Amino acid sequence: MSAQLRETAAELADVLWREHTVYRDRAGGVVIRGEHVQRWISLAPSGGRDEILLRAGRILDGGTTAPARSEAVVYIGSGTGELAAVCRRLLAETAADPSPLTVPSGLAPAAKSGRFAARAGGSPRPARPARTARSARPARSDRTVRHTSLGSWVVILCVAATIALYAWSAAAWYR
């Protein structure tokens, strides 16, 4: 199935885009990337026999792939033309979907400047609530501070006893 999937993806990529990259993904499927159109198509084995799962999505500014926006299950034996038609439909749905995090310009917050101005998706980070004062915990000077607990002393004594026993048994060999 994987060899057939790879061949089908190569044929499909030639039909869809002049410039493309075909590679295998971690899950065992094949991905076709069209960098010039900022889109990707994934072909993966489906649960049924001789069926493949076609998924389409966008390529973000940094080159990372966004999650799939549309998907369809297709019979792998269908011709390249039919697969290309399904892929074009999925790509059209991907292009028609608005970006999930777009904000109208009148409602957008003021742009920040600096190192963390925008996240990878281009949306500003939501504001974090202000920190509360640490009044629930008493100051250090009020607490009783114990540096070494009883359990630590027991471990230290056991290690010391083991070393002493080893030294005693080693000395017994030389008498």
PDB file of C-alpha atoms in Angstrom:
ATOM      1  CA  MET A   1       0.000   0.000   0.000  1.00  0.00           C
ATOM      2  CA  SER A   2       2.815   2.437   0.821  1.00  0.00           C
ATOM      3  CA  ALA A   3       4.508   2.017  -2.581  1.00  0.00           C
ATOM      4  CA  GLN A   4       1.180   2.545  -4.328  1.00  0.00           C
ATOM      5  CA  LEU A   5       0.523   5.580  -2.158  1.00  0.00           C
ATOM      6  CA  ARG A   6       3.904   7.076  -3.052  1.00  0.00           C
ATOM      7  CA  GLU A   7       3.366   6.505  -6.799  1.00  0.00           C
ATOM      8  CA  THR A   8      -0.127   7.981  -6.648  1.00  0.00           C
ATOM      9  CA  ALA A   9       1.172  11.029  -4.775  1.00  0.00           C
ATOM     10  CA  ALA A  10       3.931  11.615  -7.330  1.00  0.00           C
ATOM     11  CA  GLU A  11       1.442  11.443 -10.232  1.00  0.00           C
ATOM     12  CA  LEU A  12      -1.021  13.661  -8.398  1.00  0.00           C
ATOM     13  CA  ALA A  13       1.651  16.226  -7.581  1.00  0.00           C
ATOM     14  CA  ASP A  14       2.654  16.469 -11.251  1.00  0.00           C
ATOM     15  CA  VAL A  15      -0.975  17.084 -12.234  1.00  0.00           C
ATOM     16  CA  LEU A  16      -1.690  19.675  -9.537  1.00  0.00           C
ATOM     17  CA  TRP A  17       1.440  21.826  -9.305  1.00  0.00           C
ATOM     18  CA  ARG A  18       4.554  22.470 -11.377  1.00  0.00           C
ATOM     19  CA  GLU A  19       6.623  23.168  -8.256  1.00  0.00           C
ATOM     20  CA  HIS A  20       6.101  20.654  -5.479  1.00  0.00           C
ATOM     21  CA  THR A  21       7.833  18.537  -2.871  1.00  0.00           C
ATOM     22  CA  VAL A  22       6.717  14.976  -2.095  1.00  0.00           C
ATOM     23  CA  TYR A  23       7.827  13.319   1.134  1.00  0.00           C
ATOM     24  CA  ARG A  24       6.724  10.671   3.638  1.00  0.00           C
ATOM     25  CA  ASP A  25       5.356  11.813   6.973  1.00  0.00           C
ATOM     26  CA  ARG A  26       5.774  10.150  10.376  1.00  0.00           C
ATOM     27  CA  ALA A  27       2.397   8.416  10.282  1.00  0.00           C
ATOM     28  CA  GLY A  28       3.215   6.521   7.079  1.00  0.00           C
ATOM     29  CA  GLY A  29       1.351   8.793   4.675  1.00  0.00           C
ATOM     30  CA  VAL A  30       2.700  10.955   1.874  1.00  0.00           C
ATOM     31  CA  VAL A  31       2.627  14.765   1.834  1.00  0.00           C
ATOM     32  CA  ILE A  32       2.693  17.000  -1.230  1.00  0.00           C
ATOM     33  CA  ARG A  33       3.801  20.568  -0.481  1.00  0.00           C
ATOM     34  CA  GLY A  34       3.174  23.422  -2.869  1.00  0.00           C
ATOM     35  CA  GLU A  35       5.307  26.209  -1.401  1.00  0.00           C
ATOM     36  CA  HIS A  36       4.377  28.690  -4.130  1.00  0.00           C
ATOM     37  CA  VAL A  37       0.658  28.391  -3.301  1.00  0.00           C
ATOM     38  CA  GLN A  38       1.203  27.955   0.475  1.00  0.00           C
ATOM     39  CA  ARG A  39      -0.841  24.722   0.565  1.00  0.00           C
ATOM     40  CA  TRP A  40      -0.231  21.053   1.359  1.00  0.00           C
ATOM     41  CA  ILE A  41      -2.056  17.809   0.600  1.00  0.00           C
ATOM     42  CA  SER A  42      -1.660  14.610   2.586  1.00  0.00           C
ATOM     43  CA  LEU A  43      -2.460  11.098   1.382  1.00  0.00           C
ATOM     44  CA  ALA A  44      -2.723   8.502   4.147  1.00  0.00           C
ATOM     45  CA  PRO A  45      -4.083   4.965   4.306  1.00  0.00           C
ATOM     46  CA  SER A  46      -7.636   4.914   5.586  1.00  0.00           C
ATOM     47  CA  GLY A  47      -9.360   2.296   7.695  1.00  0.00           C
ATOM     48  CA  GLY A  48     -10.995   0.637   4.700  1.00  0.00           C
ATOM     49  CA  ARG A  49      -9.264  -1.535   2.133  1.00  0.00           C
ATOM     50  CA  ASP A  50      -7.961   0.400  -0.896  1.00  0.00           C
ATOM     51  CA  GLU A  51      -9.165   3.715   0.522  1.00  0.00           C
ATOM     52  CA  ILE A  52      -7.006   6.743   1.233  1.00  0.00           C
ATOM     53  CA  LEU A  53      -7.632   9.779   3.350  1.00  0.00           C
ATOM     54  CA  LEU A  54      -6.960  13.032   1.504  1.00  0.00           C
ATOM     55  CA  ARG A  55      -6.390  16.081   3.690  1.00  0.00           C
ATOM     56  CA  ALA A  56      -5.561  19.638   2.671  1.00  0.00           C
ATOM     57  CA  GLY A  57      -4.242  22.577   4.660  1.00  0.00           C
ATOM     58  CA  ARG A  58      -2.181  25.736   4.604  1.00  0.00           C
ATOM     59  CA  ILE A  59       1.520  26.376   4.989  1.00  0.00           C
ATOM     60  CA  LEU A  60       2.230  29.151   7.483  1.00  0.00           C
ATOM     61  CA  ASP A  61       4.739  31.969   7.094  1.00  0.00           C
ATOM     62  CA  GLY A  62       7.589  30.150   8.816  1.00  0.00           C
ATOM     63  CA  GLY A  63       7.142  27.074   6.618  1.00  0.00           C
ATOM     64  CA  THR A  64       5.301  24.994   9.205  1.00  0.00           C
ATOM     65  CA  THR A  65       2.083  23.269   8.241  1.00  0.00           C
ATOM     66  CA  ALA A  66      -1.188  24.328   9.793  1.00  0.00           C
ATOM     67  CA  PRO A  67      -3.696  21.619  10.771  1.00  0.00           C
ATOM     68  CA  ALA A  68      -5.864  20.198   7.998  1.00  0.00           C
ATOM     69  CA  ARG A  69      -8.864  22.314   7.098  1.00  0.00           C
ATOM     70  CA  SER A  70     -10.683  19.764   4.945  1.00  0.00           C
ATOM     71  CA  GLU A  71     -10.504  16.038   4.292  1.00  0.00           C
ATOM     72  CA  ALA A  72     -12.131  13.294   2.210  1.00  0.00           C
ATOM     73  CA  VAL A  73     -11.897   9.503   1.847  1.00  0.00           C
ATOM     74  CA  VAL A  74     -11.308   8.315  -1.743  1.00  0.00           C
ATOM     75  CA  TYR A  75     -10.870   4.925  -3.432  1.00  0.00           C
ATOM     76  CA  ILE A  76      -7.189   4.624  -4.397  1.00  0.00           C
ATOM     77  CA  GLY A  77      -8.016   2.772  -7.626  1.00  0.00           C
ATOM     78  CA  SER A  78      -9.806   5.787  -9.067  1.00  0.00           C
ATOM     79  CA  GLY A  79      -7.893   7.619 -11.755  1.00  0.00           C
ATOM     80  CA  THR A  80      -5.454  10.454 -11.256  1.00  0.00           C
ATOM     81  CA  GLY A  81      -7.975  12.858 -12.795  1.00  0.00           C
ATOM     82  CA  GLU A  82     -10.625  12.008 -10.216  1.00  0.00           C
ATOM     83  CA  LEU A  83      -8.121  12.288  -7.362  1.00  0.00           C
ATOM     84  CA  ALA A  84      -6.951  15.641  -8.738  1.00  0.00           C
ATOM     85  CA  ALA A  85     -10.582  16.853  -8.865  1.00  0.00           C
ATOM     86  CA  VAL A  86     -11.102  15.873  -5.215  1.00  0.00           C
ATOM     87  CA  CYS A  87      -7.805  17.574  -4.254  1.00  0.00           C
ATOM     88  CA  ARG A  88      -8.785  20.754  -6.111  1.00  0.00           C
ATOM     89  CA  ARG A  89     -12.110  20.787  -4.253  1.00  0.00           C
ATOM     90  CA  LEU A  90     -10.322  20.362  -0.909  1.00  0.00           C
ATOM     91  CA  LEU A  91      -7.835  23.100  -1.825  1.00  0.00           C
ATOM     92  CA  ALA A  92     -10.704  25.404  -2.806  1.00  0.00           C
ATOM     93  CA  GLU A  93     -12.377  24.755   0.556  1.00  0.00           C
ATOM     94  CA  THR A  94      -9.072  25.479   2.288  1.00  0.00           C
ATOM     95  CA  ALA A  95      -8.680  28.755   0.407  1.00  0.00           C
ATOM     96  CA  ALA A  96     -12.321  29.747   1.038  1.00  0.00           C
ATOM     97  CA  ASP A  97     -12.143  29.225   4.810  1.00  0.00           C
ATOM     98  CA  PRO A  98     -11.287  32.426   6.618  1.00  0.00           C
ATOM     99  CA  SER A  99      -8.379  32.317   9.000  1.00  0.00           C
ATOM    100  CA  PRO A 100      -9.744  31.166  12.380  1.00  0.00           C
ATOM    101  CA  LEU A 101      -8.083  33.948  14.368  1.00  0.00           C
ATOM    102  CA  THR A 102      -8.783  37.005  12.229  1.00  0.00           C
ATOM    103  CA  VAL A 103     -10.022  40.133  13.959  1.00  0.00           C
ATOM    104  CA  PRO A 104     -11.682  43.027  12.111  1.00  0.00           C
ATOM    105  CA  SER A 105      -9.345  46.009  11.960  1.00  0.00           C
ATOM    106  CA  GLY A 106     -11.631  48.216  14.061  1.00  0.00           C
ATOM    107  CA  LEU A 107     -11.650  45.676  16.892  1.00  0.00           C
ATOM    108  CA  ALA A 108      -7.977  44.759  16.795  1.00  0.00           C
ATOM    109  CA  PRO A 109      -5.869  45.737  19.818  1.00  0.00           C
ATOM    110  CA  ALA A 110      -3.024  48.178  19.423  1.00  0.00           C
ATOM    111  CA  ALA A 111       0.075  46.600  17.935  1.00  0.00           C
ATOM    112  CA  LYS A 112       2.850  45.770  20.361  1.00  0.00           C
ATOM    113  CA  SER A 113       6.452  46.272  19.587  1.00  0.00           C
ATOM    114  CA  GLY A 114       9.293  44.215  20.899  1.00  0.00           C
ATOM    115  CA  ARG A 115      10.520  40.693  21.025  1.00  0.00           C
ATOM    116  CA  PHE A 116       7.196  38.945  21.674  1.00  0.00           C
ATOM    117  CA  ALA A 117       4.948  41.148  19.558  1.00  0.00           C
ATOM    118  CA  ALA A 118       3.166  38.350  17.669  1.00  0.00           C
ATOM    119  CA  ARG A 119       2.822  34.603  17.971  1.00  0.00           C
ATOM    120  CA  ALA A 120       3.542  32.092  15.206  1.00  0.00           C
ATOM    121  CA  GLY A 121      -0.045  32.221  13.944  1.00  0.00           C
ATOM    122  CA  GLY A 122       0.084  36.010  13.722  1.00  0.00           C
ATOM    123  CA  SER A 123      -2.429  36.588  16.502  1.00  0.00           C
ATOM    124  CA  PRO A 124      -1.537  38.583  19.587  1.00  0.00           C
ATOM    125  CA  ARG A 125      -1.146  36.707  22.846  1.00  0.00           C
ATOM    126  CA  PRO A 126      -4.123  37.080  25.216  1.00  0.00           C
ATOM    127  CA  ALA A 127      -3.472  39.202  28.290  1.00  0.00           C
ATOM    128  CA  ARG A 128      -2.439  37.370  31.424  1.00  0.00           C
ATOM    129  CA  PRO A 129      -4.182  38.210  34.704  1.00  0.00           C
ATOM    130  CA  ALA A 130      -2.204  40.244  37.212  1.00  0.00           C
ATOM    131  CA  ARG A 131      -0.359  38.342  39.927  1.00  0.00           C
ATOM    132  CA  THR A 132      -1.758  38.351  43.417  1.00  0.00           C
ATOM    133  CA  ALA A 133       0.301  39.158  46.485  1.00  0.00           C
ATOM    134  CA  ARG A 134       1.714  36.222  48.442  1.00  0.00           C
ATOM    135  CA  SER A 135      -0.141  36.912  51.631  1.00  0.00           C
ATOM    136  CA  ALA A 136      -1.361  33.337  52.077  1.00  0.00           C
ATOM    137  CA  ARG A 137       2.106  32.044  52.990  1.00  0.00           C
ATOM    138  CA  PRO A 138       3.956  33.299  56.084  1.00  0.00           C
ATOM    139  CA  ALA A 139       7.368  34.905  55.738  1.00  0.00           C
ATOM    140  CA  ARG A 140      10.480  32.711  56.054  1.00  0.00           C
ATOM    141  CA  SER A 141      11.479  34.086  59.442  1.00  0.00           C
ATOM    142  CA  ASP A 142       8.180  32.931  60.961  1.00  0.00           C
ATOM    143  CA  ARG A 143       8.594  29.281  59.935  1.00  0.00           C
ATOM    144  CA  THR A 144      10.655  26.675  61.705  1.00  0.00           C
ATOM    145  CA  VAL A 145      13.352  25.675  59.254  1.00  0.00           C
ATOM    146  CA  ARG A 146      14.800  22.160  59.378  1.00  0.00           C
ATOM    147  CA  HIS A 147      17.649  21.674  56.924  1.00  0.00           C
ATOM    148  CA  THR A 148      18.048  17.901  57.136  1.00  0.00           C
ATOM    149  CA  SER A 149      15.037  15.717  57.751  1.00  0.00           C
ATOM    150  CA  LEU A 150      14.953  12.451  59.658  1.00  0.00           C
ATOM    151  CA  GLY A 151      14.754  10.440  56.433  1.00  0.00           C
ATOM    152  CA  SER A 152      17.942  12.049  55.150  1.00  0.00           C
ATOM    153  CA  TRP A 153      19.770  11.150  58.389  1.00  0.00           C
ATOM    154  CA  VAL A 154      18.615   7.529  58.057  1.00  0.00           C
ATOM    155  CA  VAL A 155      19.985   7.346  54.506  1.00  0.00           C
ATOM    156  CA  ILE A 156      23.302   8.890  55.601  1.00  0.00           C
ATOM    157  CA  LEU A 157      23.614   6.386  58.484  1.00  0.00           C
ATOM    158  CA  CYS A 158      22.859   3.442  56.167  1.00  0.00           C
ATOM    159  CA  VAL A 159      25.501   4.542  53.667  1.00  0.00           C
ATOM    160  CA  ALA A 160      28.038   5.052  56.459  1.00  0.00           C
ATOM    161  CA  ALA A 161      27.240   1.598  57.914  1.00  0.00           C
ATOM    162  CA  THR A 162      27.655  -0.014  54.466  1.00  0.00           C
ATOM    163  CA  ILE A 163      31.052   1.641  54.005  1.00  0.00           C
ATOM    164  CA  ALA A 164      32.156   0.586  57.529  1.00  0.00           C
ATOM    165  CA  LEU A 165      31.023  -3.009  56.906  1.00  0.00           C
ATOM    166  CA  TYR A 166      32.975  -3.101  53.616  1.00  0.00           C
ATOM    167  CA  ALA A 167      36.104  -1.705  55.319  1.00  0.00           C
ATOM    168  CA  TRP A 168      35.802  -4.245  58.167  1.00  0.00           C
ATOM    169  CA  SER A 169      35.377  -7.185  55.771  1.00  0.00           C
ATOM    170  CA  ALA A 170      38.289  -6.000  53.601  1.00  0.00           C
ATOM    171  CA  ALA A 171      40.489  -5.703  56.692  1.00  0.00           C
ATOM    172  CA  ALA A 172      39.513  -9.229  57.773  1.00  0.00           C
ATOM    173  CA  TRP A 173      41.022 -10.645  54.560  1.00  0.00           C
ATOM    174  CA  TYR A 174      44.461  -9.233  55.384  1.00  0.00           C
ATOM    175  CA  ARG A 175      44.762 -10.683  58.934  1.00  0.00           C
TER     176      ARG A 175
END
